[in-house]
Every structure is written in C-alpha cells, then in structure tokens.
C-alpha cells in the first residue's frame, strides 16, 4: 500500500500546470489565479497623510515640557488638501486621510487639543512625526503587490482595485469532466430499479470543482459496459484538461474500466494506505489528467480532499506553497484505530476551556453521506497511529477549507 504522502508527491511530480491566460475584468476575477505580477503603479499611499483627526503642526514649534498655543490658519480634508504652507507658529486643522500640508511634520490628535476661536493649545509631550502615514509605506511605486500564482480573494480584489487596475491576466479555467460509473447508479428523475441508488458523486464532485473555480462538464452516468465506457472516456479525454470519475476502480470491480484506462493512456492504479477509500487511479489519458476516485460517496470526497484538490490547484497555476489548512485540536474522547492507514473521520469541533476539541460525528461507513452533513471537517489520524486516548493532539481539516 502506498502512503498518502507518497501518492501526493507522485501526483505533484507528474503535473504540468496550465500556462494559457486570459484578461478578465476585476469584477469577474474572484477565485481566479493570477498569471502576472501586479505592481503598484504609484506609491500607496500616494502622499504623506494624517492617521488621525487633529492638528498638523511643526514639531520644532512645540515647547517640549509646556503647552504651546498656535494660530490655526486653515484646514485640510481628505480629498481637499490645504494648498498653502504651514508657517512657523501656526497649525492646520486636519482630518484622517488628508494630505499633510507643506511644512507640517506631526499630527496632534484632536482629543488632546484645546481649541479657541483662532488658536489651539497643544499639550506637552508630543513626538515629532507622530500619527503620520508615509507615502509608499503600504506599497512603494513599482513594487510587486501580488505575485503570479495567487488565488484572487476578497482582499486581493480590493488591493488591485486600489491600484486603479481594472483588468487582470488570470490562467484560463481548468475544464473538468465529471462522470459516474456503475449499472446501479441512477440519475435524478429516473425511477429506481431494484438495487439502484441515485448518483451522489456527480453532485458532490461538481460542487467541489466549482468551489475551486473549475469549469465543469457533466458527462452523466456511464453503464458498466465496455463500449459505452470506451466512447465516453475517449470523448472526455479529448474534451477536458481533467477527467474525474467515480466508481469502478476497486479490485473486484468489472475489470474493464481499469483495462480501458490503461489502454487509453498511462494510468497508475494505487492501493492507498487511507481510510475510507483505498483504490485510486491517477494518470494521463489522451490530453487529460485522470483521477479515478473510489465509488463510495464519502471515500470519493476524501480522495478529492487528499489528492485531487491540491492537484487541481496546481494545474490551475496556483502557487503550490499552500497555507496549512488543517489545525491541531485535541480529541474529546478515545478513538480505536489500527495502524496502517491514514484515517479521515467525520468530526465536529467545540471550544472547551479555551481549547478546540474534536468529536467524531455519527456513523463512519464510507457510504454514509448524512454524517458528512453533521460534521464540519475531517479528523485526520496518521497512518502509524494505533488506539488514541482522549486528549491526543490530532489534525482537523475543516470542510470549509477544502470543499
Ligand atoms: P465501486 O467502486 O464502483 O465498486 O463502487 C463502490 C460503492 O460506491 C458501491 O456501493 C457503489 O454503488 C457506490 N457508488 C459508486 N458510484 C456512486 C455514485 N456516483 N453515487 C453514489 N454511490 C456510488
Ligand atoms: Mg461500480
């Protein structure tokens, strides 16, 4: 059996990311992957400006250990700068974000000042240069604000907008075929024949792919029939960058799916040290990358989370340096486990005495989707671990981070 980490690195080593990009308006760039560096065309902020409402003064005018009274000669608002210069012995009323007037070098917050008709009294103890935001302190003109490979989220879109950039080069969307296999799988709207079940994998996998920003092509359900399978697989592999199948890869399944995959390309059939979901097919058929996920609904999602997701991100051109998405938590109760497989248990988190503790949620059968809906993430138990006592530190992978 292959370890999860070894399978992940074998996949990573095989992939070649997309290189083609397209120009999209900022309003359509959410969740796309940046294909160019975004540079600041100017200093951000463009000018020295006030970090607080108050008075702009010259530090040299202030008596260090006594209050100083200065003449107020004007005011500066954000977007409406004071056009003159600050003369010795005077102050300018200033609002947050307003450009610092020529000659001023220090802001005194208004709550410290006593205003009179045309003068203001500043208390002792002000520091030269205080409460100023310097031009370029956020981003210097010409510096890289965002590097290629970055997924564009809420903050990134705001940053690009703040630079006055209205469209960005992003990698084109990854085209992904999703298809289910099995004589027993029925589509919504079809009556269930005896022994049949409705397809769930196409719905879970399609949703997971959409969350990643992929374009999804629904190739439906393919019967366990060599001719139908050959035709659909060939078509899928010519249409898409990635083909995601579920079912038909377990040992003892009608062998022709595996035979067909090998015949159409170079495909590995792995038995993984993972639970749920031992079998995984990965490789290349025609022009597409193939992920043959296990058929059991929870097993296929675990395989998606453990293998397909990072692969798809990297194919999309996303920077492979991913932030750690799982978090260390402690077990609320003991868990029985045999060493030899990395286990993904459905679980929930609670905060107890300030610490995050995890509990197993519901039945853990690899086909039981209802317990996925009661859980908020996977409790990940390492391959080598045996029985784990309450209080053991384990990793928790929140669903929100992966699906
Ligand atoms: P298989 O890997 O084809 O042997 O499938 C393993 C188990 O997963 C069987 O019980 C199948 O009925 C079930 N299964 C396979 N594909 C799907 C699907 N698309 N939706 C729901 N269950 C499935
Ligand atoms: Mg099957």
Short mmCIF file of N, CA, C and O in Angstrom, two decimals, residues 7 11 177-181 201 205 229 233 242-251 253 257-258 261-262 266-272 274 276-285 288-296 299-304 307-308 311-312:
data_model
loop_
_atom_site.label_atom_id
_atom_site.label_comp_id
_atom_site.label_asym_id
_atom_site.label_seq_id
_atom_site.Cartn_x
_atom_site.Cartn_y
_atom_site.Cartn_z
N UNK A 7 1.73 9.19 -2.44
CA UNK A 7 0.83 9.37 -3.58
C UNK A 7 0.73 10.86 -3.93
O UNK A 7 0.77 11.25 -5.10
N UNK A 11 1.85 12.49 -7.55
CA UNK A 11 0.92 13.29 -8.37
C UNK A 11 1.54 14.65 -8.66
O UNK A 11 1.58 15.10 -9.81
N UNK A 177 -14.15 17.21 -16.67
CA UNK A 177 -15.29 16.31 -16.89
C UNK A 177 -15.55 15.54 -15.59
O UNK A 177 -14.61 15.09 -14.94
N UNK A 178 -16.82 15.44 -15.23
CA UNK A 178 -17.20 14.59 -14.11
C UNK A 178 -18.10 13.49 -14.65
O UNK A 178 -19.06 13.79 -15.38
N UNK A 179 -17.76 12.26 -14.36
CA UNK A 179 -18.67 11.18 -14.75
C UNK A 179 -18.72 10.10 -13.70
O UNK A 179 -17.74 9.85 -13.00
N UNK A 180 -19.91 9.51 -13.58
CA UNK A 180 -20.11 8.42 -12.63
C UNK A 180 -20.20 7.13 -13.40
O UNK A 180 -20.65 7.11 -14.55
N UNK A 181 -19.76 6.05 -12.78
CA UNK A 181 -19.86 4.75 -13.45
C UNK A 181 -20.64 3.79 -12.56
O UNK A 181 -20.60 3.89 -11.35
N UNK A 201 -22.20 11.19 -6.26
CA UNK A 201 -20.83 11.67 -6.51
C UNK A 201 -20.74 12.80 -7.53
O UNK A 201 -19.92 13.70 -7.39
N UNK A 205 -18.88 16.11 -6.37
CA UNK A 205 -17.64 16.46 -7.08
C UNK A 205 -17.80 17.72 -7.93
O UNK A 205 -16.91 18.55 -8.00
N UNK A 229 -18.34 2.79 -22.17
CA UNK A 229 -17.24 3.36 -21.39
C UNK A 229 -16.13 3.87 -22.31
O UNK A 229 -15.63 4.98 -22.14
N UNK A 233 -15.14 7.75 -22.29
CA UNK A 233 -13.80 8.07 -21.81
C UNK A 233 -12.99 8.77 -22.90
O UNK A 233 -12.28 9.73 -22.64
N UNK A 242 -9.03 17.69 -17.32
CA UNK A 242 -9.06 16.72 -16.23
C UNK A 242 -10.34 15.90 -16.33
O UNK A 242 -11.40 16.45 -16.62
N UNK A 243 -10.22 14.60 -16.15
CA UNK A 243 -11.40 13.74 -16.09
C UNK A 243 -11.46 13.16 -14.67
O UNK A 243 -10.49 12.56 -14.20
N UNK A 244 -12.59 13.41 -14.03
CA UNK A 244 -12.79 12.92 -12.67
C UNK A 244 -13.89 11.87 -12.72
O UNK A 244 -15.04 12.20 -13.01
N UNK A 245 -13.52 10.62 -12.47
CA UNK A 245 -14.55 9.58 -12.47
C UNK A 245 -14.73 9.08 -11.05
O UNK A 245 -13.86 9.27 -10.20
N UNK A 246 -15.86 8.45 -10.80
CA UNK A 246 -16.01 7.77 -9.52
C UNK A 246 -16.57 6.39 -9.77
O UNK A 246 -17.37 6.18 -10.67
N UNK A 247 -16.08 5.45 -8.98
CA UNK A 247 -16.51 4.06 -9.10
C UNK A 247 -15.66 3.31 -10.10
O UNK A 247 -14.95 3.90 -10.92
N UNK A 248 -15.71 1.99 -9.98
CA UNK A 248 -15.08 1.15 -10.99
C UNK A 248 -13.59 0.95 -10.86
O UNK A 248 -12.98 0.33 -11.73
N UNK A 249 -12.97 1.50 -9.80
CA UNK A 249 -11.51 1.32 -9.70
C UNK A 249 -11.12 0.33 -8.60
O UNK A 249 -9.95 0.02 -8.43
N UNK A 250 -12.13 -0.15 -7.86
CA UNK A 250 -11.77 -1.08 -6.78
C UNK A 250 -11.44 -2.45 -7.36
O UNK A 250 -11.94 -2.82 -8.42
N UNK A 251 -10.60 -3.15 -6.64
CA UNK A 251 -10.27 -4.52 -7.05
C UNK A 251 -11.58 -5.31 -6.97
O UNK A 251 -12.36 -5.14 -6.06
N UNK A 253 -13.98 -4.98 -9.05
CA UNK A 253 -14.95 -4.33 -9.93
C UNK A 253 -14.76 -4.95 -11.31
O UNK A 253 -13.69 -5.49 -11.62
N UNK A 257 -12.95 -1.39 -16.69
CA UNK A 257 -12.69 0.04 -16.51
C UNK A 257 -11.19 0.27 -16.36
O UNK A 257 -10.61 1.12 -17.03
N UNK A 258 -10.58 -0.54 -15.51
CA UNK A 258 -9.14 -0.42 -15.32
C UNK A 258 -8.40 -0.74 -16.61
O UNK A 258 -7.45 -0.05 -16.99
N UNK A 261 -8.79 2.20 -18.96
CA UNK A 261 -7.95 3.33 -18.57
C UNK A 261 -6.50 3.09 -18.99
O UNK A 261 -5.83 3.97 -19.50
N UNK A 262 -6.02 1.87 -18.77
CA UNK A 262 -4.62 1.57 -19.12
C UNK A 262 -4.43 1.60 -20.63
O UNK A 262 -3.38 1.99 -21.12
N UNK A 266 -1.54 6.34 -19.76
CA UNK A 266 -0.63 5.81 -18.73
C UNK A 266 -1.25 6.08 -17.38
O UNK A 266 -1.31 7.23 -16.94
N UNK A 267 -1.76 5.05 -16.77
CA UNK A 267 -2.52 5.23 -15.53
C UNK A 267 -1.96 4.32 -14.44
O UNK A 267 -1.67 3.15 -14.69
N UNK A 268 -1.79 4.90 -13.25
CA UNK A 268 -1.41 4.08 -12.08
C UNK A 268 -2.68 3.67 -11.36
O UNK A 268 -3.60 4.46 -11.22
N UNK A 269 -2.69 2.45 -10.89
CA UNK A 269 -3.78 2.01 -10.02
C UNK A 269 -3.18 1.74 -8.67
O UNK A 269 -2.41 0.81 -8.50
N UNK A 270 -3.49 2.62 -7.74
CA UNK A 270 -2.87 2.53 -6.44
C UNK A 270 -3.81 1.90 -5.42
O UNK A 270 -5.03 2.12 -5.46
N UNK A 271 -3.22 1.19 -4.48
CA UNK A 271 -3.92 0.80 -3.25
C UNK A 271 -3.29 1.67 -2.18
O UNK A 271 -2.09 1.56 -1.91
N UNK A 272 -4.06 2.57 -1.64
CA UNK A 272 -3.51 3.57 -0.74
C UNK A 272 -3.75 3.21 0.72
O UNK A 272 -4.76 2.60 1.07
N UNK A 274 -5.09 4.55 3.13
CA UNK A 274 -6.04 5.61 3.53
C UNK A 274 -7.37 4.97 3.85
O UNK A 274 -7.71 3.92 3.30
N UNK A 276 -11.49 6.35 4.72
CA UNK A 276 -12.02 5.42 3.72
C UNK A 276 -11.38 5.65 2.35
O UNK A 276 -10.81 6.71 2.10
N UNK A 277 -11.52 4.63 1.47
CA UNK A 277 -11.14 4.80 0.07
C UNK A 277 -9.76 4.32 -0.26
O UNK A 277 -8.86 5.14 -0.42
N UNK A 278 -9.56 3.03 -0.39
CA UNK A 278 -8.25 2.51 -0.69
C UNK A 278 -7.83 2.72 -2.15
O UNK A 278 -6.70 3.11 -2.41
N UNK A 279 -8.73 2.44 -3.12
CA UNK A 279 -8.25 2.47 -4.51
C UNK A 279 -8.26 3.88 -5.11
O UNK A 279 -9.14 4.69 -4.80
N UNK A 280 -7.27 4.18 -5.93
CA UNK A 280 -7.25 5.45 -6.67
C UNK A 280 -6.52 5.21 -7.98
O UNK A 280 -5.46 4.58 -8.00
N UNK A 281 -7.12 5.70 -9.06
CA UNK A 281 -6.42 5.66 -10.35
C UNK A 281 -5.96 7.08 -10.64
O UNK A 281 -6.70 8.04 -10.45
N UNK A 282 -4.73 7.21 -11.07
CA UNK A 282 -4.22 8.53 -11.46
C UNK A 282 -3.32 8.37 -12.66
O UNK A 282 -2.50 7.47 -12.71
N UNK A 283 -3.47 9.26 -13.62
CA UNK A 283 -2.57 9.21 -14.76
C UNK A 283 -3.05 10.13 -15.85
O UNK A 283 -3.75 11.12 -15.60
N UNK A 284 -2.63 9.80 -17.07
CA UNK A 284 -2.95 10.65 -18.19
C UNK A 284 -3.65 9.79 -19.23
O UNK A 284 -3.15 8.71 -19.57
N UNK A 285 -4.81 10.22 -19.70
CA UNK A 285 -5.40 9.56 -20.85
C UNK A 285 -5.61 10.62 -21.92
O UNK A 285 -6.17 11.67 -21.67
N UNK A 288 -5.75 14.48 -21.23
CA UNK A 288 -6.34 14.84 -19.93
C UNK A 288 -5.67 14.09 -18.79
O UNK A 288 -5.15 12.99 -18.97
N UNK A 289 -5.71 14.75 -17.62
CA UNK A 289 -5.30 14.07 -16.40
C UNK A 289 -6.50 13.32 -15.87
O UNK A 289 -7.62 13.84 -15.88
N UNK A 290 -6.25 12.09 -15.44
CA UNK A 290 -7.35 11.27 -14.96
C UNK A 290 -7.23 11.05 -13.45
O UNK A 290 -6.17 10.70 -12.95
N UNK A 291 -8.34 11.29 -12.75
CA UNK A 291 -8.46 10.88 -11.36
C UNK A 291 -9.62 9.91 -11.28
O UNK A 291 -10.77 10.31 -11.48
N UNK A 292 -9.32 8.65 -11.06
CA UNK A 292 -10.36 7.65 -10.88
C UNK A 292 -10.59 7.47 -9.39
O UNK A 292 -9.82 6.80 -8.71
N UNK A 293 -11.62 8.14 -8.89
CA UNK A 293 -11.88 8.15 -7.44
C UNK A 293 -12.72 6.94 -7.06
O UNK A 293 -13.47 6.41 -7.89
N UNK A 294 -12.64 6.53 -5.81
CA UNK A 294 -13.48 5.41 -5.39
C UNK A 294 -14.96 5.75 -5.46
O UNK A 294 -15.33 6.93 -5.48
N UNK A 295 -15.80 4.74 -5.53
CA UNK A 295 -17.23 4.96 -5.73
C UNK A 295 -18.00 5.36 -4.49
O UNK A 295 -18.95 6.15 -4.56
N UNK A 296 -17.59 4.86 -3.34
CA UNK A 296 -18.34 5.19 -2.12
C UNK A 296 -18.32 6.70 -1.90
O UNK A 296 -17.26 7.32 -1.95
N UNK A 299 -15.79 8.13 0.53
CA UNK A 299 -14.45 7.80 0.06
C UNK A 299 -14.05 8.70 -1.12
O UNK A 299 -12.90 9.15 -1.20
N UNK A 300 -14.98 8.98 -2.01
CA UNK A 300 -14.63 9.81 -3.16
C UNK A 300 -14.33 11.24 -2.70
O UNK A 300 -13.44 11.90 -3.24
N UNK A 301 -15.04 11.72 -1.68
CA UNK A 301 -14.76 13.07 -1.16
C UNK A 301 -13.43 13.13 -0.41
O UNK A 301 -12.70 14.11 -0.51
N UNK A 302 -13.12 12.07 0.31
CA UNK A 302 -11.82 12.02 1.00
C UNK A 302 -10.70 12.02 -0.04
O UNK A 302 -9.72 12.76 0.08
N UNK A 303 -10.88 11.22 -1.10
CA UNK A 303 -9.85 11.18 -2.15
C UNK A 303 -9.75 12.53 -2.85
O UNK A 303 -8.65 12.99 -3.19
N UNK A 304 -10.88 13.19 -3.03
CA UNK A 304 -10.84 14.52 -3.62
C UNK A 304 -10.04 15.46 -2.73
O UNK A 304 -9.15 16.16 -3.19
N UNK A 307 -6.17 14.22 -2.54
CA UNK A 307 -5.33 14.12 -3.73
C UNK A 307 -5.73 15.06 -4.86
O UNK A 307 -4.89 15.77 -5.40
N UNK A 308 -7.03 15.05 -5.21
CA UNK A 308 -7.42 15.79 -6.41
C UNK A 308 -7.33 17.30 -6.19
O UNK A 308 -6.89 18.04 -7.07
N UNK A 311 -3.94 18.87 -6.54
CA UNK A 311 -3.52 18.69 -7.93
C UNK A 311 -4.23 19.69 -8.84
O UNK A 311 -3.60 20.32 -9.70
N UNK A 312 -5.53 19.87 -8.63
CA UNK A 312 -6.29 20.81 -9.45
C UNK A 312 -5.81 22.23 -9.23
O UNK A 312 -5.70 23.02 -10.18
#
